[in-house]
Each structure stands twice: as C-alpha cells, then as structure tokens.
Amino acid sequence: MNFKIQYDCSNINWDLVCQTLKIVGMTSFTAETHKKAFENSHTVVFIFDDDKLIGFGRALSDGAYQAAIYDIAILPEYQGKGIGRMIVNNIRKSLPKCNLILYAAPGKEKFYEKLEFKKMKTGMALFCNATEMQEKGFTE
Ligand SMILES: CC(C)(COP(=O)(O)OP(=O)(O)OC[C@H]1O[C@@H](n2cnc3c(N)ncnc32)[C@H](O)[C@@H]1OP(=O)(O)O)[C@@H](O)C(=O)NCCC(=O)NCCS
C-alpha cells in the first residue's frame, strides 16, 4: 500500500476525522472542535492511503521538554499494519527532547508498551466528564 504522511492540517476533511473517532469508539466532538484541537497542537500526523484519510494522531507540547499524545486513531480495516506505530514514531521524532505522556484507551495499553511506553505510577487526571471517564475505566 502507498501510505502518505502529512504533518500539517491543510485540506483535512474534519468531518472524516470526526467520523473516524466515532467509528473507533473514541470521544468525538464537532468537526469544528476537532479542527481547533488539531490546529492548536504542536505536532499533527495524518496518514493517507492514496487520497483516503486512514489514520491520525497529535501531540500538545511546550516544544522544550514536555508533550502529551492524543487522538491516535486508525480506521478498523487499516489496523494491525504498523500505521499506529508510524504515527507515534513520527510524533516522537518531532519532539526528540520531550517527555511524552498519554492515557491509553482501556485495553490499548499493550500497543503503547510495544512502542516502549511505561505505565505511570502517579498519573492523575481531572476530567471534565469525570463520571463517564470513571465508568469507561480511565480512573479509579
Ligand atoms: C490502537 C491503535 C492506534 C493501534 O494502531 P495499529 O496501526 O493497529 O497498530 P500497529 O499495527 O502499528 O501495531 C504496533 C504493535 O502494537 C501491537 N498492538 C497494536 N494494537 C494492539 C492492542 N490493542 N493490543 C496489543 N497489542 C497491540 C501490534 O501487534 C504491533 O506489535 P508488533 O510490532 O509486535 O507486531 C489502533 O488499533 C486504533 O486506532 N484503535 C482504535 C482507537 C484507539 O483505541 N486508539 C488509541 C487511543 S489511546
């Protein structure tokens, strides 16, 4: 397959971003909200199969020593082909001196362990939708 990587938000179909997040069961906001989130991120990575958007991810960062990864999502039919790894590795490359943190969707921890991430012992979160996040298994 002929995968193409894009490192900016030009010509992205935000409805597709929305749809992809919904399909894979991740939090989905309006297309406009996702556009704002990606455009305000330090690093964005979009993967295309020819012209078809098949996966993406982004990181927030101070650009110096701290960064956080969000919204890593691959269309189901493209999962298991190394695309998630490609996205995370490209984010790593763009933030070489930064600590990278994230919270995995419950059940997806092993994917990040494969990519050398370690479980944090003291991670804390103050979620807007605290009850929902607890019910989904993100917090104790
Ligand atoms: C989780 C996700 C991003 C992984 O991307 P992917 O392209 O399918 O994964 P890759 O093919 O790059 O896999 C890299 C390695 O991780 C492993 N891996 C991937 N998903 C895994 C999982 N759920 N459990 C265990 N291992 C997993 C692969 O077997 C592979 O290991 P290998 O190098 O030994 O072969 C993708 O499946 C996805 O979009 N899932 C739905 C959305 C989601 O949950 N995103 C993460 C939010 S935190």
Short mmCIF file of C-alpha atoms and ligand atoms in Angstrom, two decimals:
data_model
loop_
_atom_site.label_atom_id
_atom_site.label_comp_id
_atom_site.label_asym_id
_atom_site.label_seq_id
_atom_site.Cartn_x
_atom_site.Cartn_y
_atom_site.Cartn_z
CA MET A 1 0.00 0.00 0.00
CA ASN A 2 1.08 3.51 -0.77
CA PHE A 3 0.83 5.41 2.53
CA LYS A 4 1.37 9.17 2.54
CA ILE A 5 2.20 11.17 5.67
CA GLN A 6 1.10 14.76 6.20
CA TYR A 7 2.44 16.93 9.05
CA ASP A 8 0.03 19.87 8.86
CA CYS A 9 -3.71 20.49 8.82
CA SER A 10 -4.05 21.69 5.23
CA ASN A 11 -7.07 20.34 3.33
CA ILE A 12 -8.11 17.97 6.09
CA ASN A 13 -11.73 16.84 5.96
CA TRP A 14 -12.71 17.39 9.60
CA ASP A 15 -16.00 15.51 9.17
CA LEU A 16 -13.89 12.43 8.37
CA VAL A 17 -11.76 12.99 11.46
CA CYS A 18 -14.97 13.14 13.47
CA GLN A 19 -16.37 10.00 11.82
CA THR A 20 -13.13 8.06 12.31
CA LEU A 21 -13.02 8.88 16.02
CA LYS A 22 -16.66 7.79 16.34
CA ILE A 23 -16.07 4.54 14.41
CA VAL A 24 -13.15 3.54 16.66
CA GLY A 25 -15.12 4.44 19.80
CA MET A 26 -13.12 7.47 20.88
CA THR A 27 -14.51 10.77 22.12
CA SER A 28 -15.95 12.67 19.22
CA PHE A 29 -16.81 16.37 19.20
CA THR A 30 -17.99 18.54 16.31
CA ALA A 31 -15.82 18.79 13.20
CA GLU A 32 -15.10 22.42 14.11
CA THR A 33 -13.90 21.43 17.59
CA HIS A 34 -11.54 18.77 16.21
CA LYS A 35 -10.20 21.27 13.68
CA LYS A 36 -9.41 23.67 16.54
CA ALA A 37 -7.77 20.91 18.61
CA PHE A 38 -5.51 19.72 15.78
CA GLU A 39 -4.67 23.23 14.61
CA ASN A 40 -3.69 24.21 18.15
CA SER A 41 -1.49 21.13 18.60
CA HIS A 42 2.30 21.21 18.41
CA THR A 43 2.52 18.15 16.15
CA VAL A 44 -0.08 16.58 13.90
CA VAL A 45 0.32 13.47 11.77
CA PHE A 46 -2.23 12.38 9.16
CA ILE A 47 -1.86 9.17 7.12
CA PHE A 48 -3.45 8.67 3.72
CA ASP A 49 -3.83 5.61 1.52
CA ASP A 50 -3.59 7.48 -1.76
CA ASP A 51 -6.18 10.21 -1.08
CA LYS A 52 -8.09 8.42 1.64
CA LEU A 53 -7.57 9.58 5.23
CA ILE A 54 -6.97 6.36 7.20
CA GLY A 55 -5.41 7.49 10.47
CA PHE A 56 -4.03 10.33 12.51
CA GLY A 57 -2.62 11.50 15.81
CA ARG A 58 -1.44 14.67 17.51
CA ALA A 59 0.63 15.95 20.41
CA LEU A 60 0.42 19.00 22.62
CA SER A 61 3.77 20.36 23.72
CA ASP A 62 5.76 23.27 25.12
CA GLY A 63 8.30 22.42 22.40
CA ALA A 64 11.04 22.16 25.00
CA TYR A 65 10.68 19.22 27.39
CA GLN A 66 7.04 18.14 27.85
CA ALA A 67 4.48 16.71 25.46
CA ALA A 68 1.23 14.74 25.54
CA ILE A 69 -0.18 12.48 22.84
CA TYR A 70 -3.87 12.46 21.87
CA ASP A 71 -6.32 11.15 19.27
CA ILE A 72 -4.32 8.27 17.80
CA ALA A 73 -6.88 6.54 15.60
CA ILE A 74 -6.68 4.21 12.62
CA LEU A 75 -9.66 3.08 10.53
CA PRO A 76 -10.51 -0.51 11.56
CA GLU A 77 -9.68 -2.01 8.16
CA TYR A 78 -6.17 -0.47 8.36
CA GLN A 79 -5.38 -1.51 11.93
CA GLY A 80 -2.60 -4.02 12.56
CA LYS A 81 -0.49 -2.85 9.62
CA GLY A 82 2.04 -0.73 11.50
CA ILE A 83 0.27 2.59 10.93
CA GLY A 84 -0.26 3.36 14.62
CA ARG A 85 3.44 2.75 15.20
CA MET A 86 4.27 5.02 12.25
CA ILE A 87 2.16 7.85 13.69
CA VAL A 88 3.60 7.60 17.22
CA ASN A 89 7.18 7.29 15.92
CA ASN A 90 6.72 10.41 13.80
CA ILE A 91 5.37 12.30 16.81
CA ARG A 92 8.42 11.11 18.79
CA LYS A 93 10.74 12.33 16.05
CA SER A 94 9.18 15.79 16.06
CA LEU A 95 9.65 16.09 19.85
CA PRO A 96 13.06 14.47 20.41
CA LYS A 97 13.91 16.05 23.77
CA CYS A 98 10.44 15.83 25.28
CA ASN A 99 8.90 13.51 27.84
CA LEU A 100 5.81 12.04 26.20
CA ILE A 101 2.77 11.17 28.27
CA LEU A 102 -0.66 9.83 27.34
CA TYR A 103 -3.57 7.90 28.71
CA ALA A 104 -4.44 4.84 26.67
CA ALA A 105 -7.98 3.78 25.90
CA PRO A 106 -8.68 0.86 28.27
CA GLY A 107 -7.37 -2.29 26.55
CA LYS A 108 -4.93 -0.42 24.31
CA GLU A 109 -2.08 -0.20 26.83
CA LYS A 110 -0.18 -3.06 25.18
CA PHE A 111 0.08 -1.11 21.91
CA TYR A 112 1.97 1.66 23.73
CA GLU A 113 4.05 -0.87 25.68
CA LYS A 114 5.19 -2.27 22.32
CA LEU A 115 6.33 1.26 21.49
CA GLU A 116 8.44 1.47 24.71
CA PHE A 117 5.98 3.45 26.84
CA LYS A 118 5.85 2.51 30.53
CA LYS A 119 2.86 2.61 32.82
CA MET A 120 2.92 5.64 35.11
CA LYS A 121 2.55 5.12 38.85
CA THR A 122 1.47 8.62 39.75
CA GLY A 123 -0.56 9.83 36.76
CA MET A 124 -3.51 11.98 37.84
CA ALA A 125 -6.37 13.47 35.82
CA LEU A 126 -9.15 15.98 36.40
CA PHE A 127 -11.57 15.10 33.61
CA CYS A 128 -14.47 17.39 32.60
CA ASN A 129 -16.69 14.30 32.29
CA ALA A 130 -15.31 12.61 35.42
CA THR A 131 -18.17 10.14 35.97
CA GLU A 132 -18.20 8.98 32.36
CA MET A 133 -14.42 8.54 32.33
CA GLN A 134 -14.62 6.51 35.54
CA GLU A 135 -17.38 4.32 34.07
CA LYS A 136 -15.25 3.77 30.95
CA GLY A 137 -12.36 2.57 33.10
CA PHE A 138 -9.96 5.54 32.84
CA THR A 139 -9.89 6.40 36.55
CA GLU A 140 -10.28 4.56 39.86
C1 LIG B 1 -4.61 1.19 19.00
C2 LIG B 1 -4.26 1.59 17.55
C3 LIG B 1 -3.93 3.06 17.49
C4 LIG B 1 -3.02 0.74 17.14
O1 LIG B 1 -2.68 1.06 15.81
P1 LIG B 1 -2.34 -0.08 14.74
O2 LIG B 1 -1.95 0.56 13.48
O3 LIG B 1 -3.49 -1.03 14.70
O4 LIG B 1 -1.10 -0.80 15.45
P2 LIG B 1 0.28 -1.28 14.78
O5 LIG B 1 -0.07 -2.16 13.64
O6 LIG B 1 1.14 -0.10 14.50
O7 LIG B 1 0.88 -2.14 15.97
C5 LIG B 1 2.16 -1.93 16.54
C6 LIG B 1 2.39 -3.06 17.54
O8 LIG B 1 1.44 -2.97 18.60
C7 LIG B 1 0.68 -4.18 18.69
N1 LIG B 1 -0.71 -3.80 19.00
C8 LIG B 1 -1.50 -2.95 18.33
N2 LIG B 1 -2.70 -2.84 18.92
C9 LIG B 1 -2.66 -3.65 19.99
C10 LIG B 1 -3.60 -3.99 21.01
N3 LIG B 1 -4.84 -3.43 21.04
N4 LIG B 1 -3.21 -4.87 21.98
C11 LIG B 1 -1.96 -5.42 21.95
N5 LIG B 1 -1.03 -5.12 21.02
C12 LIG B 1 -1.37 -4.27 20.05
C13 LIG B 1 0.79 -4.82 17.32
O9 LIG B 1 0.57 -6.22 17.39
C14 LIG B 1 2.21 -4.45 16.93
O10 LIG B 1 3.11 -5.31 17.58
P3 LIG B 1 4.36 -5.99 16.76
O11 LIG B 1 5.26 -4.83 16.42
O12 LIG B 1 4.93 -6.93 17.74
O13 LIG B 1 3.75 -6.61 15.56
C15 LIG B 1 -5.39 1.24 16.56
O14 LIG B 1 -5.70 -0.11 16.64
C16 LIG B 1 -6.66 2.06 16.76
O15 LIG B 1 -6.86 3.09 16.14
N6 LIG B 1 -7.55 1.59 17.65
C17 LIG B 1 -8.81 2.29 17.90
C18 LIG B 1 -8.60 3.65 18.53
C19 LIG B 1 -7.80 3.61 19.80
O16 LIG B 1 -8.10 2.87 20.71
N7 LIG B 1 -6.75 4.43 19.82
C20 LIG B 1 -5.85 4.53 20.92
C21 LIG B 1 -6.37 5.51 21.89
S1 LIG B 1 -5.30 5.62 23.27
#
